[in-house]
Each structure stands twice: as C-alpha cells, then as structure tokens.
Amino acid sequence: GAVVSQHPSWVICKSGTSVKIECRSLDFQATTMFWYRQFPKQSLMLMATSNEGSKATYEQGVEKDKFLINHASLTLSTLTVTSAHPEDSSFYICSGYSSYNEQFFGPGTRLTVL
Amino acid sequence: RKEVEQDPGPFNVPEGATVAFNCTYSNSASQSFFWYRQDCRKEPKLLMSVYSSGNEDGRFTAQLNRASQYISLLIRDSKLSDSATYLCVVNPYAGGTSYGKLTFGQGTILTVHP
C-alpha cells in the first residue's frame, strides 16, 4: 500500500507556543488529505479536510484560526496548532488517498502541551 | 446518539477462542463499511471491508445488516497478535475508503492471553 509519513512523531511544548505537524505522501499524490485527532480511549475524530491549492474545510466545532492547515503541494499538508494549550494534547493523525481507492494513514503525532 | 457505536469492551479471551464484535450506525444513507485495527499508539490500519453478502478473510468474518444498521466482526481461533483495538468505520460514499469522510466508532479493545 501507499505510504504516508508524519513529522514529528511526538512533540512536547509549553503552553502558548505553536506547533507545526507535517504530513507527506511518499509514493503517491494526494489531492485531498484529512486531519484527525484522537484523545485517549476515544475514537478518531475528523478535524478538517485539506485540499491542495485551496482552503481547508473544517468540521463543526474545530477552530480554523487555531488549527491552521496548509496544503501547498500534492505531497505535503501541514497542521499548525497555534497557541497550544494542555487541552490540545492529543494524537494527531493525517491520511491521504490515491488511486488505490484506499485511505492511508500516517503514523500519527503525539502532542503534549505542558 | 453517536454516529457509530461499539461496545468498548475490553474483551479478554484465551488463545484459540472465537470472539465477536458488534457495531451500529445511525446514518441510514451510509454506503460503505469497514473494520480497522489500531495497535497502541499507532495509526489505524484497514482490516477488511464489509459487504452486504458477508465476507471472510481467513479467520475474520464480517457481516452487514443494512436494515438494522448493524455491522459485525467475528474472529476465530484468536492469536496473541490479534490483541488490538478494533474500529468500526462508516463512509457516506460507496466504494473504497478514499472518498468522503470516514466516521470511526470508539473502538473495541481485544486482549488475547495465553
């Protein structure tokens, strides 16, 4: 199957700082990527749909000014958590799809905000 | 009511046991259905799609009842390596997991012990 990478795999930051997470499709071009968030013992919740060359579409309840998404190329989407707070601590996972007709998930980024 | 509901478990079974997981979904317009497996602190991975006629992949059997909006997964001859969280996933679009926004259940935890 196709490969999606995320960087960093984990990050610890102080409250109030911003954190950027990169999601790359390594062997396919992803017109659309999705960003999910997973809190402990909970399911993955879709945060936003990232479209190459256009603005992301955010799910209800997700602050677009806090979670900035940029999808500047067909292989890279970034999620920036601005002014992070402890309640933003979570497991962030991106996914993309190719002509394989399957959505491929990145390995996730574990964010801890102190 | 959650869009996709699963019994969170945990299910603790001995090796060789047969275990069944259930899932219900609320959106009757949902078109495609899947079971994913997620290991601790890892991304979810597609286990199998679920078809109305029922489908089998080795020790795994999936069933879909559209009238009852109910999905099941049966694991026979459980192995230690089957220990994971099993996620029921629904897609509003037909076909694979590519298109549309996947909705995940909260997952059912399975532990297989010697």
PDB file of C-alpha atoms in Angstrom, chain B:
ATOM      1  CA  ARG B   1     -26.594   9.417  19.754  1.00  0.00           C
ATOM      2  CA  LYS B   2     -23.161   8.672  18.339  1.00  0.00           C
ATOM      3  CA  GLU B   3     -22.956   8.127  14.606  1.00  0.00           C
ATOM      4  CA  VAL B   4     -21.093   4.859  15.054  1.00  0.00           C
ATOM      5  CA  GLU B   5     -21.387   2.926  18.298  1.00  0.00           C
ATOM      6  CA  GLN B   6     -19.354   0.000  19.515  1.00  0.00           C
ATOM      7  CA  ASP B   7     -19.089  -1.911  22.751  1.00  0.00           C
ATOM      8  CA  PRO B   8     -15.751  -0.618  24.083  1.00  0.00           C
ATOM      9  CA  GLY B   9     -15.015  -3.868  25.894  1.00  0.00           C
ATOM     10  CA  PRO B  10     -12.399  -4.778  26.858  1.00  0.00           C
ATOM     11  CA  PHE B  11     -12.712  -8.342  25.663  1.00  0.00           C
ATOM     12  CA  ASN B  12     -10.234 -10.697  27.293  1.00  0.00           C
ATOM     13  CA  VAL B  13     -10.127 -14.101  25.628  1.00  0.00           C
ATOM     14  CA  PRO B  14      -7.752 -17.062  25.618  1.00  0.00           C
ATOM     15  CA  GLU B  15      -5.847 -18.089  22.550  1.00  0.00           C
ATOM     16  CA  GLY B  16      -7.982 -20.140  20.206  1.00  0.00           C
ATOM     17  CA  ALA B  17     -11.250 -18.537  21.290  1.00  0.00           C
ATOM     18  CA  THR B  18     -13.848 -17.098  18.964  1.00  0.00           C
ATOM     19  CA  VAL B  19     -14.868 -13.520  19.641  1.00  0.00           C
ATOM     20  CA  ALA B  20     -17.473 -11.287  18.032  1.00  0.00           C
ATOM     21  CA  PHE B  21     -17.711  -7.515  17.918  1.00  0.00           C
ATOM     22  CA  ASN B  22     -20.805  -5.528  17.115  1.00  0.00           C
ATOM     23  CA  CYS B  23     -21.321  -2.061  15.746  1.00  0.00           C
ATOM     24  CA  THR B  24     -24.345   0.061  14.916  1.00  0.00           C
ATOM     25  CA  TYR B  25     -24.507   3.202  12.799  1.00  0.00           C
ATOM     26  CA  SER B  26     -27.107   5.925  12.756  1.00  0.00           C
ATOM     27  CA  ASN B  27     -26.899   7.311   9.209  1.00  0.00           C
ATOM     28  CA  SER B  28     -29.065   5.107   7.023  1.00  0.00           C
ATOM     29  CA  ALA B  29     -27.548   6.753   3.928  1.00  0.00           C
ATOM     30  CA  SER B  30     -24.112   5.299   4.693  1.00  0.00           C
ATOM     31  CA  GLN B  31     -22.731   3.419   1.737  1.00  0.00           C
ATOM     32  CA  SER B  32     -19.563   1.607   2.690  1.00  0.00           C
ATOM     33  CA  PHE B  33     -18.324  -0.042   5.838  1.00  0.00           C
ATOM     34  CA  PHE B  34     -15.022  -1.226   7.184  1.00  0.00           C
ATOM     35  CA  TRP B  35     -13.211  -2.705  10.126  1.00  0.00           C
ATOM     36  CA  TYR B  36      -9.883  -1.175  11.060  1.00  0.00           C
ATOM     37  CA  ARG B  37      -7.349  -2.387  13.558  1.00  0.00           C
ATOM     38  CA  GLN B  38      -5.371   0.006  15.733  1.00  0.00           C
ATOM     39  CA  ASP B  39      -2.434  -1.026  17.878  1.00  0.00           C
ATOM     40  CA  CYS B  40      -1.497   1.033  20.904  1.00  0.00           C
ATOM     41  CA  ARG B  41      -0.119   4.457  19.913  1.00  0.00           C
ATOM     42  CA  LYS B  42      -0.205   3.566  16.223  1.00  0.00           C
ATOM     43  CA  GLU B  43      -2.278   4.603  13.265  1.00  0.00           C
ATOM     44  CA  PRO B  44      -5.358   2.581  12.272  1.00  0.00           C
ATOM     45  CA  LYS B  45      -4.912   0.010   9.532  1.00  0.00           C
ATOM     46  CA  LEU B  46      -7.593  -1.376   7.291  1.00  0.00           C
ATOM     47  CA  LEU B  47      -8.527  -4.912   8.300  1.00  0.00           C
ATOM     48  CA  MET B  48     -11.339  -5.550   5.864  1.00  0.00           C
ATOM     49  CA  SER B  49     -14.265  -4.053   4.064  1.00  0.00           C
ATOM     50  CA  VAL B  50     -17.759  -5.214   4.948  1.00  0.00           C
ATOM     51  CA  TYR B  51     -20.234  -6.257   2.273  1.00  0.00           C
ATOM     52  CA  SER B  52     -23.947  -6.927   2.472  1.00  0.00           C
ATOM     53  CA  SER B  53     -23.443 -10.523   1.441  1.00  0.00           C
ATOM     54  CA  GLY B  54     -20.946 -11.043   4.230  1.00  0.00           C
ATOM     55  CA  ASN B  55     -17.289 -11.662   3.586  1.00  0.00           C
ATOM     56  CA  GLU B  56     -14.488 -13.688   5.025  1.00  0.00           C
ATOM     57  CA  ASP B  57     -10.746 -13.217   5.122  1.00  0.00           C
ATOM     58  CA  GLY B  58      -9.006 -16.115   6.779  1.00  0.00           C
ATOM     59  CA  ARG B  59     -10.051 -16.176  10.429  1.00  0.00           C
ATOM     60  CA  PHE B  60     -12.038 -12.960  10.098  1.00  0.00           C
ATOM     61  CA  THR B  61     -15.667 -12.754   9.009  1.00  0.00           C
ATOM     62  CA  ALA B  62     -17.584  -9.516   8.583  1.00  0.00           C
ATOM     63  CA  GLN B  63     -21.326  -9.108   8.255  1.00  0.00           C
ATOM     64  CA  LEU B  64     -23.537  -6.152   7.391  1.00  0.00           C
ATOM     65  CA  ASN B  65     -27.259  -5.802   8.028  1.00  0.00           C
ATOM     66  CA  ARG B  66     -28.427  -2.610   6.339  1.00  0.00           C
ATOM     67  CA  ALA B  67     -31.997  -2.931   7.602  1.00  0.00           C
ATOM     68  CA  SER B  68     -30.801  -2.992  11.205  1.00  0.00           C
ATOM     69  CA  GLN B  69     -27.817  -0.714  10.515  1.00  0.00           C
ATOM     70  CA  TYR B  70     -25.612  -3.254  12.181  1.00  0.00           C
ATOM     71  CA  ILE B  71     -22.104  -4.473  11.421  1.00  0.00           C
ATOM     72  CA  SER B  72     -20.251  -7.359  12.988  1.00  0.00           C
ATOM     73  CA  LEU B  73     -16.778  -8.844  13.030  1.00  0.00           C
ATOM     74  CA  LEU B  74     -16.067 -12.421  14.034  1.00  0.00           C
ATOM     75  CA  ILE B  75     -12.550 -13.581  14.831  1.00  0.00           C
ATOM     76  CA  ARG B  76     -11.981 -17.327  15.015  1.00  0.00           C
ATOM     77  CA  ASP B  77      -9.021 -19.129  16.557  1.00  0.00           C
ATOM     78  CA  SER B  78      -7.733 -15.962  18.237  1.00  0.00           C
ATOM     79  CA  LYS B  79      -3.999 -15.373  18.259  1.00  0.00           C
ATOM     80  CA  LEU B  80      -1.952 -13.321  20.695  1.00  0.00           C
ATOM     81  CA  SER B  81      -1.177 -10.995  17.802  1.00  0.00           C
ATOM     82  CA  ASP B  82      -4.875 -10.203  17.415  1.00  0.00           C
ATOM     83  CA  SER B  83      -4.694  -8.079  20.580  1.00  0.00           C
ATOM     84  CA  ALA B  84      -5.564  -4.557  19.469  1.00  0.00           C
ATOM     85  CA  THR B  85      -8.426  -2.094  19.277  1.00  0.00           C
ATOM     86  CA  TYR B  86     -10.910  -2.817  16.506  1.00  0.00           C
ATOM     87  CA  LEU B  87     -12.580   0.178  14.930  1.00  0.00           C
ATOM     88  CA  CYS B  88     -15.871   0.110  13.071  1.00  0.00           C
ATOM     89  CA  VAL B  89     -15.789   2.687  10.273  1.00  0.00           C
ATOM     90  CA  VAL B  90     -18.534   4.064   8.066  1.00  0.00           C
ATOM     91  CA  ASN B  91     -18.298   6.061   4.838  1.00  0.00           C
ATOM     92  CA  PRO B  92     -21.178   8.018   3.307  1.00  0.00           C
ATOM     93  CA  TYR B  93     -19.876   7.140  -0.169  1.00  0.00           C
ATOM     94  CA  ALA B  94     -19.802   3.830  -1.967  1.00  0.00           C
ATOM     95  CA  GLY B  95     -16.617   2.104  -2.993  1.00  0.00           C
ATOM     96  CA  GLY B  96     -13.380   2.156  -1.058  1.00  0.00           C
ATOM     97  CA  THR B  97     -12.254   4.324   1.806  1.00  0.00           C
ATOM     98  CA  SER B  98     -10.888   7.023  -0.445  1.00  0.00           C
ATOM     99  CA  TYR B  99     -13.777   9.338  -0.895  1.00  0.00           C
ATOM    100  CA  GLY B 100     -15.788  11.012   1.739  1.00  0.00           C
ATOM    101  CA  LYS B 101     -15.231  11.480   5.402  1.00  0.00           C
ATOM    102  CA  LEU B 102     -14.773   8.352   7.418  1.00  0.00           C
ATOM    103  CA  THR B 103     -16.645   8.134  10.701  1.00  0.00           C
ATOM    104  CA  PHE B 104     -15.000   5.964  13.327  1.00  0.00           C
ATOM    105  CA  GLY B 105     -16.539   4.145  16.239  1.00  0.00           C
ATOM    106  CA  GLN B 106     -14.782   4.446  19.580  1.00  0.00           C
ATOM    107  CA  GLY B 107     -13.248   1.036  19.156  1.00  0.00           C
ATOM    108  CA  THR B 108     -13.436  -2.297  20.938  1.00  0.00           C
ATOM    109  CA  ILE B 109     -10.386  -3.402  22.864  1.00  0.00           C
ATOM    110  CA  LEU B 110      -9.384  -7.036  22.482  1.00  0.00           C
ATOM    111  CA  THR B 111      -6.767  -8.767  24.586  1.00  0.00           C
ATOM    112  CA  VAL B 112      -5.872 -12.355  23.740  1.00  0.00           C
ATOM    113  CA  HIS B 113      -3.991 -14.146  26.504  1.00  0.00           C
ATOM    114  CA  PRO B 114      -2.046 -17.417  26.533  1.00  0.00           C
TER     115      PRO B 114
END
